[in-house]
Amino acid sequence: MPSLHSMYSQAWPAPASSSSSLTDIRSPLLSGDAMMCRNLRPRQSGFTLIEVLVALTIVAIAMSAAVRAVSLMTSSNALLRDKTLALLAAESRLAEIRLTGVAPSGSSRSAPCDQGRLELVCEEMVASTEAPALVRITVSVREREREGPSLARLESLLSRLPAKGRP
């Protein structure tokens, strides 16, 4: 029976520069497949380029949706602010009408009623009602520069009778 040393020297001849010592032991029991696996580089951990690109695409889609949502919220907030200011202008104009007296039925009038940076126009219409002592006043507020639907509309019934203490 051949010895282990003779099997080793037959399978792997010793390098020319060194003697055949047992310091460079290579196992003759390893098959060819095992030797190939041993020569391969170890698999490095991390992400492949495709995985990174897919992740970036998902993040980009999510970010664009978030930016769109923020944009819609901002424009919605600006519209609500403008409508609130228009309603404040309509209430102020209606209070002015109560204090100065009611215009005759069937009349309409427009006047500027700016609120801060917002340039508004208040349009008031006076109409008669079934009750002869009451008139319906409608104040509609829109932006001065834009033709379109009004930002606010306020209706009220006012008495034609003079208030006590007023002539």
XYZ file of N, CA and C in Angstrom:
501
model
N 0.849 -1.166 0.000
C 0.000 0.000 0.000
C 0.896 1.231 0.000
N 0.611 2.178 -0.895
C 1.451 3.369 -0.974
C 1.227 4.263 0.241
N 2.247 4.946 0.593
C 2.153 5.834 1.762
C 1.522 7.159 1.342
N 1.119 7.915 2.332
C 0.484 9.213 2.111
C 1.463 10.159 1.429
N 2.716 10.075 1.803
C 3.715 10.962 1.217
C 3.900 10.666 -0.280
N 3.887 9.412 -0.652
C 4.038 9.083 -2.069
C 2.805 9.493 -2.860
N 1.613 9.386 -2.265
C 0.406 9.842 -2.942
C 0.445 11.361 -3.144
N 0.939 12.043 -2.168
C 1.032 13.502 -2.242
C 2.001 13.926 -3.337
N 3.119 13.302 -3.415
C 4.125 13.688 -4.397
C 3.675 13.331 -5.816
N 2.843 12.305 -5.985
C 2.351 11.970 -7.316
C 1.289 12.971 -7.772
N 0.393 13.367 -6.885
C -0.695 14.265 -7.259
C -0.193 15.683 -7.472
N 0.710 16.121 -6.588
C 1.226 17.498 -6.679
C 2.727 17.475 -6.556
N 3.374 17.656 -7.630
C 4.834 17.638 -7.532
C 5.315 18.837 -6.725
N 6.389 18.668 -6.044
C 6.930 19.726 -5.178
C 7.490 20.834 -6.034
N 7.388 22.054 -5.577
C 7.962 23.177 -6.322
C 9.467 23.016 -6.421
N 10.037 23.570 -7.473
C 11.461 23.400 -7.747
C 12.319 24.082 -6.713
N 11.882 25.161 -6.148
C 12.723 25.923 -5.239
C 12.690 25.389 -3.827
N 11.739 24.556 -3.496
C 11.678 24.090 -2.107
C 11.769 22.578 -2.061
N 12.113 22.107 -0.938
C 12.195 20.659 -0.774
C 10.807 20.112 -0.505
N 10.643 18.835 -0.653
C 9.328 18.248 -0.448
C 9.128 18.000 1.040
N 8.748 19.038 1.690
C 8.480 18.919 3.117
C 6.975 18.922 3.339
N 6.575 18.690 4.515
C 5.157 18.634 4.840
C 4.597 20.005 5.223
N 5.352 21.106 5.050
C 4.849 22.430 5.412
C 3.803 22.915 4.409
N 3.869 22.496 3.155
C 2.906 22.898 2.138
C 2.006 21.703 1.842
N 1.160 21.374 2.780
C 0.333 20.177 2.622
C -0.927 20.533 1.870
N -1.159 19.810 0.807
C -2.403 19.907 0.061
C -3.049 18.543 0.153
N -4.286 18.537 0.482
C -4.952 17.273 0.713
C -5.240 16.574 -0.603
N -4.817 15.339 -0.762
C -5.117 14.612 -1.982
C -6.559 14.134 -2.004
N -7.274 14.308 -0.900
C -8.639 13.817 -0.821
C -9.636 14.783 -1.460
N -9.193 16.015 -1.738
C -10.099 16.986 -2.352
C -10.330 16.612 -3.810
N -11.568 16.642 -4.219
C -11.872 16.338 -5.612
C -11.636 17.579 -6.457
N -11.804 17.466 -7.748
C -11.605 18.597 -8.657
C -12.617 19.708 -8.414
N -13.888 19.349 -8.119
C -14.921 20.360 -7.860
C -14.600 21.152 -6.612
N -14.135 20.459 -5.599
C -13.819 21.147 -4.351
C -12.646 22.088 -4.555
N -11.704 21.706 -5.380
C -10.562 22.574 -5.643
C -11.015 23.817 -6.405
N -11.964 23.675 -7.343
C -12.442 24.830 -8.100
C -13.171 25.803 -7.177
N -13.980 25.273 -6.261
C -14.695 26.141 -5.332
C -13.714 26.870 -4.426
N -12.631 26.199 -4.101
C -11.645 26.801 -3.220
C -10.919 27.936 -3.917
N -10.761 27.848 -5.229
C -10.052 28.881 -5.969
C -10.933 30.095 -6.274
N -12.256 29.954 -6.192
C -13.147 31.079 -6.459
C -13.039 32.114 -5.343
N -13.260 33.379 -5.749
C -13.272 34.431 -4.728
C -14.519 34.266 -3.878
N -14.450 34.599 -2.609
C -15.647 34.510 -1.773
C -16.662 35.558 -2.243
N -17.926 35.227 -2.194
C -18.987 36.155 -2.617
C -19.023 37.317 -1.637
N -18.963 38.517 -2.195
C -18.975 39.705 -1.349
C -20.411 40.078 -1.044
N -20.625 40.557 0.167
C -21.980 40.978 0.530
C -22.213 42.383 0.006
N -23.492 42.719 -0.258
C -23.845 44.026 -0.780
C -24.952 43.890 -1.802
N -25.246 45.004 -2.470
C -26.333 45.029 -3.438
C -25.767 45.072 -4.845
N -26.491 44.469 -5.764
C -26.090 44.533 -7.166
C -26.574 45.858 -7.749
N -26.073 46.182 -8.903
C -26.448 47.429 -9.559
C -27.939 47.456 -9.875
N -28.486 46.339 -10.302
C -29.919 46.257 -10.614
C -30.747 46.517 -9.363
N -30.365 45.924 -8.243
C -31.104 46.136 -6.992
C -31.078 47.605 -6.587
N -29.944 48.250 -6.742
C -29.829 49.668 -6.396
C -30.700 50.515 -7.321
N -30.701 50.208 -8.616
C -31.525 50.968 -9.562
C -33.015 50.795 -9.285
N -33.442 49.592 -8.943
C -34.842 49.356 -8.610
C -35.218 50.138 -7.357
N -34.360 50.118 -6.359
C -34.630 50.857 -5.120
C -34.700 52.360 -5.387
N -33.803 52.874 -6.213
C -33.830 54.304 -6.546
C -35.088 54.680 -7.322
N -35.538 53.800 -8.195
C -36.772 54.061 -8.942
C -37.967 54.133 -8.006
N -38.037 53.214 -7.070
C -39.137 53.215 -6.102
C -39.100 54.487 -5.263
N -37.928 54.879 -4.800
C -37.797 56.098 -4.001
C -38.178 57.322 -4.830
N -37.783 57.371 -6.099
C -38.119 58.510 -6.959
C -39.622 58.619 -7.167
N -40.303 57.507 -7.359
C -41.750 57.524 -7.534
C -42.430 57.995 -6.251
N -41.966 57.500 -5.119
C -42.546 57.912 -3.838
C -42.318 59.400 -3.580
N -41.133 59.891 -3.910
C -40.838 61.316 -3.695
C -41.670 62.196 -4.615
N -41.872 61.776 -5.859
C -42.698 62.590 -6.765
C -44.138 62.629 -6.282
N -44.644 61.539 -5.739
C -46.000 61.536 -5.183
C -46.085 62.452 -3.966
N -45.048 62.449 -3.139
C -45.043 63.318 -1.957
C -44.984 64.791 -2.364
N -44.186 65.112 -3.364
C -44.094 66.506 -3.833
C -45.424 66.954 -4.414
N -46.089 66.083 -5.136
C -47.404 66.424 -5.710
C -48.416 66.673 -4.598
N -48.417 65.837 -3.574
C -49.348 66.014 -2.459
C -49.096 67.334 -1.731
N -47.841 67.662 -1.519
C -47.511 68.932 -0.855
C -47.939 70.109 -1.721
N -47.751 70.002 -3.027
C -48.167 71.069 -3.942
C -49.673 71.277 -3.897
N -50.431 70.189 -3.906
C -51.884 70.297 -3.834
C -52.337 70.896 -2.510
N -51.689 70.510 -1.427
C -52.046 71.067 -0.124
C -51.746 72.560 -0.065
N -50.651 72.971 -0.654
C -50.283 74.385 -0.657
C -51.272 75.209 -1.462
N -51.638 74.744 -2.653
C -52.594 75.498 -3.466
C -53.976 75.497 -2.823
N -54.353 74.401 -2.198
C -55.631 74.337 -1.495
C -55.645 75.298 -0.313
N -54.532 75.385 0.389
C -54.417 76.288 1.526
C -54.535 77.748 1.067
N -53.928 78.091 -0.060
C -54.000 79.459 -0.584
C -55.432 79.800 -0.989
N -56.142 78.868 -1.603
C -57.525 79.108 -2.000
C -58.418 79.306 -0.769
N -58.218 78.488 0.257
C -58.993 78.643 1.483
C -58.719 79.988 2.146
N -57.466 80.421 2.134
C -57.119 81.727 2.707
C -57.827 82.846 1.939
N -57.817 82.773 0.601
C -58.480 83.795 -0.212
C -59.987 83.799 0.032
N -60.598 82.626 0.159
C -62.037 82.563 0.414
C -62.378 83.119 1.796
N -61.531 82.867 2.764
C -61.755 83.398 4.105
C -61.682 84.921 4.101
N -60.685 85.469 3.403
C -60.566 86.923 3.311
C -61.747 87.526 2.551
N -62.237 86.848 1.519
C -63.393 87.332 0.763
C -64.643 87.324 1.637
N -64.816 86.299 2.455
C -65.965 86.254 3.359
C -65.876 87.376 4.394
N -64.697 87.661 4.870
C -64.489 88.772 5.808
C -64.856 90.106 5.148
N -64.482 90.271 3.886
C -64.829 91.487 3.151
C -66.336 91.601 2.965
N -67.011 90.485 2.670
C -68.466 90.503 2.505
C -69.163 90.856 3.818
N -68.692 90.312 4.919
C -69.271 90.633 6.223
C -69.068 92.107 6.562
N -67.886 92.624 6.244
C -67.614 94.042 6.497
C -68.534 94.924 5.655
N -68.719 94.586 4.396
C -69.585 95.382 3.519
C -71.030 95.324 3.994
N -71.500 94.169 4.447
C -72.855 94.033 4.962
C -73.031 94.862 6.241
N -72.041 94.879 7.101
C -72.101 95.714 8.313
C -72.157 97.193 7.944
N -71.405 97.605 6.908
C -71.458 98.997 6.422
C -72.855 99.357 5.948
N -73.479 98.452 5.210
C -74.827 98.700 4.688
C -75.815 98.852 5.851
N -75.686 98.020 6.874
C -76.568 98.129 8.041
C -76.405 99.476 8.730
N -75.174 99.954 8.808
C -74.917 101.222 9.510
C -75.330 102.439 8.693
N -75.142 102.412 7.399
C -75.441 103.583 6.568
C -76.865 103.613 6.078
N -77.544 102.523 6.101
C -78.915 102.478 5.605
C -78.995 101.658 4.332
N -80.197 101.201 4.039
C -80.427 100.298 2.925
C -80.697 101.098 1.660
N -80.102 100.684 0.575
C -80.357 101.291 -0.740
C -81.742 100.863 -1.222
N -82.305 101.572 -2.157
C -83.635 101.191 -2.667
C -83.603 99.823 -3.345
N -84.774 99.170 -3.354
C -84.891 97.841 -3.961
C -84.561 97.898 -5.442
N -83.981 96.819 -5.932
C -83.650 96.708 -7.336
C -82.328 97.357 -7.704
N -81.612 97.917 -6.752
C -80.345 98.570 -7.073
C -79.184 97.589 -6.911
N -78.136 97.865 -7.602
C -76.912 97.084 -7.457
C -75.717 98.031 -7.566
N -74.645 97.640 -6.923
C -73.481 98.511 -6.872
C -72.225 97.663 -6.704
N -71.125 98.133 -7.255
C -69.822 97.474 -7.081
C -68.855 98.462 -6.463
N -68.031 97.960 -5.573
C -67.033 98.817 -4.931
C -65.824 97.965 -4.571
N -64.639 98.569 -4.635
C -63.459 97.800 -4.218
C -63.504 97.538 -2.712
N -63.082 96.355 -2.340
C -63.045 95.987 -0.916
C -61.817 95.114 -0.660
N -60.649 95.698 -0.855
C -59.388 94.971 -0.723
C -59.193 94.461 0.699
N -58.552 93.308 0.779
C -58.184 92.718 2.061
C -56.718 92.343 1.993
N -55.867 93.164 2.572
C -54.429 92.904 2.543
C -53.908 92.934 1.118
N -53.203 91.903 0.726
C -52.630 91.826 -0.617
C -53.656 91.446 -1.672
N -54.827 91.017 -1.233
C -55.856 90.519 -2.136
C -56.739 91.674 -2.609
N -56.745 91.904 -3.915
C -57.560 92.971 -4.494
C -58.923 92.399 -4.859
N -59.956 92.840 -4.132
C -61.296 92.288 -4.284
C -62.285 93.358 -4.720
N -63.411 92.896 -5.272
C -64.532 93.755 -5.634
C -65.771 93.186 -4.953
N -66.480 94.047 -4.209
C -67.736 93.648 -3.570
C -68.890 94.121 -4.442
N -69.728 93.214 -4.843
C -70.919 93.547 -5.635
C -72.124 93.307 -4.748
N -72.918 94.369 -4.543
C -74.086 94.228 -3.685
C -75.344 94.422 -4.514
N -76.344 93.612 -4.244
C -77.638 93.697 -4.937
C -78.733 93.746 -3.885
N -79.654 94.664 -4.069
C -80.775 94.811 -3.146
C -82.031 94.377 -3.891
N -82.801 93.492 -3.292
C -84.035 92.999 -3.911
C -85.153 93.036 -2.880
N -86.350 93.286 -3.330
C -87.489 93.312 -2.415
C -87.916 91.885 -2.092
N -88.630 91.745 -0.992
C -89.138 90.443 -0.559
C -90.656 90.517 -0.483
N -91.303 89.448 -0.110
C -92.756 89.429 0.043
C -93.202 90.309 1.205
N -92.364 90.386 2.216
C -92.672 91.264 3.356
C -92.219 92.676 2.982
N -93.101 93.664 3.004
C -92.728 95.000 2.548
C -91.696 95.689 3.431
N -91.556 95.278 4.673
C -90.605 95.942 5.571
C -89.190 95.361 5.443
N -89.013 94.299 4.657
C -87.704 93.649 4.539
C -87.174 93.729 3.107
N -85.861 93.794 3.022
C -85.187 93.698 1.724
C -84.112 92.623 1.829
N -83.864 91.984 0.708
C -82.797 90.966 0.657
C -81.560 91.621 0.056
N -80.480 91.549 0.790
C -79.217 92.101 0.311
C -78.256 90.944 0.074
N -77.690 90.901 -1.116
C -76.706 89.887 -1.479
C -75.388 90.585 -1.763
N -74.358 90.180 -1.052
C -73.014 90.711 -1.283
C -72.177 89.568 -1.842
N -71.650 89.787 -3.020
C -70.824 88.792 -3.695
C -69.424 89.381 -3.865
N -68.404 88.617 -3.536
C -67.021 89.101 -3.582
C -66.222 88.251 -4.557
N -65.497 88.932 -5.441
C -64.627 88.236 -6.392
C -63.312 88.989 -6.505
N -62.332 88.352 -7.111
C -61.049 89.023 -7.331
C -61.206 90.065 -8.429
N -60.509 91.172 -8.259
C -60.642 92.281 -9.193
C -60.086 91.936 -10.571
N -58.996 91.233 -10.623
C -58.312 90.952 -11.890
C -58.939 89.792 -12.663
N -59.603 88.893 -11.989
C -60.122 87.692 -12.643
C -61.637 87.747 -12.796
N -62.076 87.353 -13.957
C -63.509 87.152 -14.163
C -63.769 85.671 -13.886
N -64.663 85.396 -13.024
C -64.948 84.009 -12.704
C -65.915 83.949 -11.540
N -66.056 82.790 -10.973
C -66.994 82.646 -9.859
C -66.528 83.463 -8.656
N -67.489 83.874 -7.865
C -67.152 84.674 -6.692
C -66.488 83.800 -5.632
N -65.627 84.432 -4.855
C -64.949 83.718 -3.775
C -65.876 83.548 -2.572
N -66.763 84.520 -2.367
C -67.700 84.449 -1.246
C -69.008 85.119 -1.645
N -70.086 84.635 -1.060
C -71.402 85.212 -1.302
C -72.148 85.178 0.016
N -72.697 86.328 0.385
C -73.376 86.453 1.672
C -74.723 87.125 1.437
N -75.773 86.529 1.974
C -77.120 87.088 1.846
C -77.665 87.376 3.221
N -78.457 88.465 3.290
C -79.053 88.831 4.562
C -80.369 89.564 4.309
N -81.269 89.491 5.267
C -82.506 90.252 5.223
C -82.349 91.441 6.166
N -82.648 92.629 5.656
C -82.546 93.833 6.476
C -83.879 94.559 6.477
N -84.129 95.265 7.567
C -85.360 96.028 7.709
C -85.228 97.374 7.018
N -86.302 97.812 6.413
C -86.328 99.146 5.822
C -86.673 100.187 6.871
N -87.223 99.734 7.968
C -87.620 100.680 9.022
C -86.374 101.229 9.686
N -86.376 102.498 10.030
C -85.214 103.045 10.713
C -85.072 102.459 12.111
N -83.845 102.285 12.553
C -83.593 101.761 13.885
C -83.936 102.815 14.918
N -84.233 102.416 16.166
C -84.559 103.373 17.221
C -83.378 104.279 17.469
N -83.656 105.556 17.653
C -82.597 106.527 17.885
C -82.067 107.133 16.624
N -82.467 106.593 15.471
C -82.051 107.162 14.184
C -83.241 107.845 13.556
N -83.050 108.964 12.883
C -84.163 109.664 12.267
C -84.728 108.950 11.061
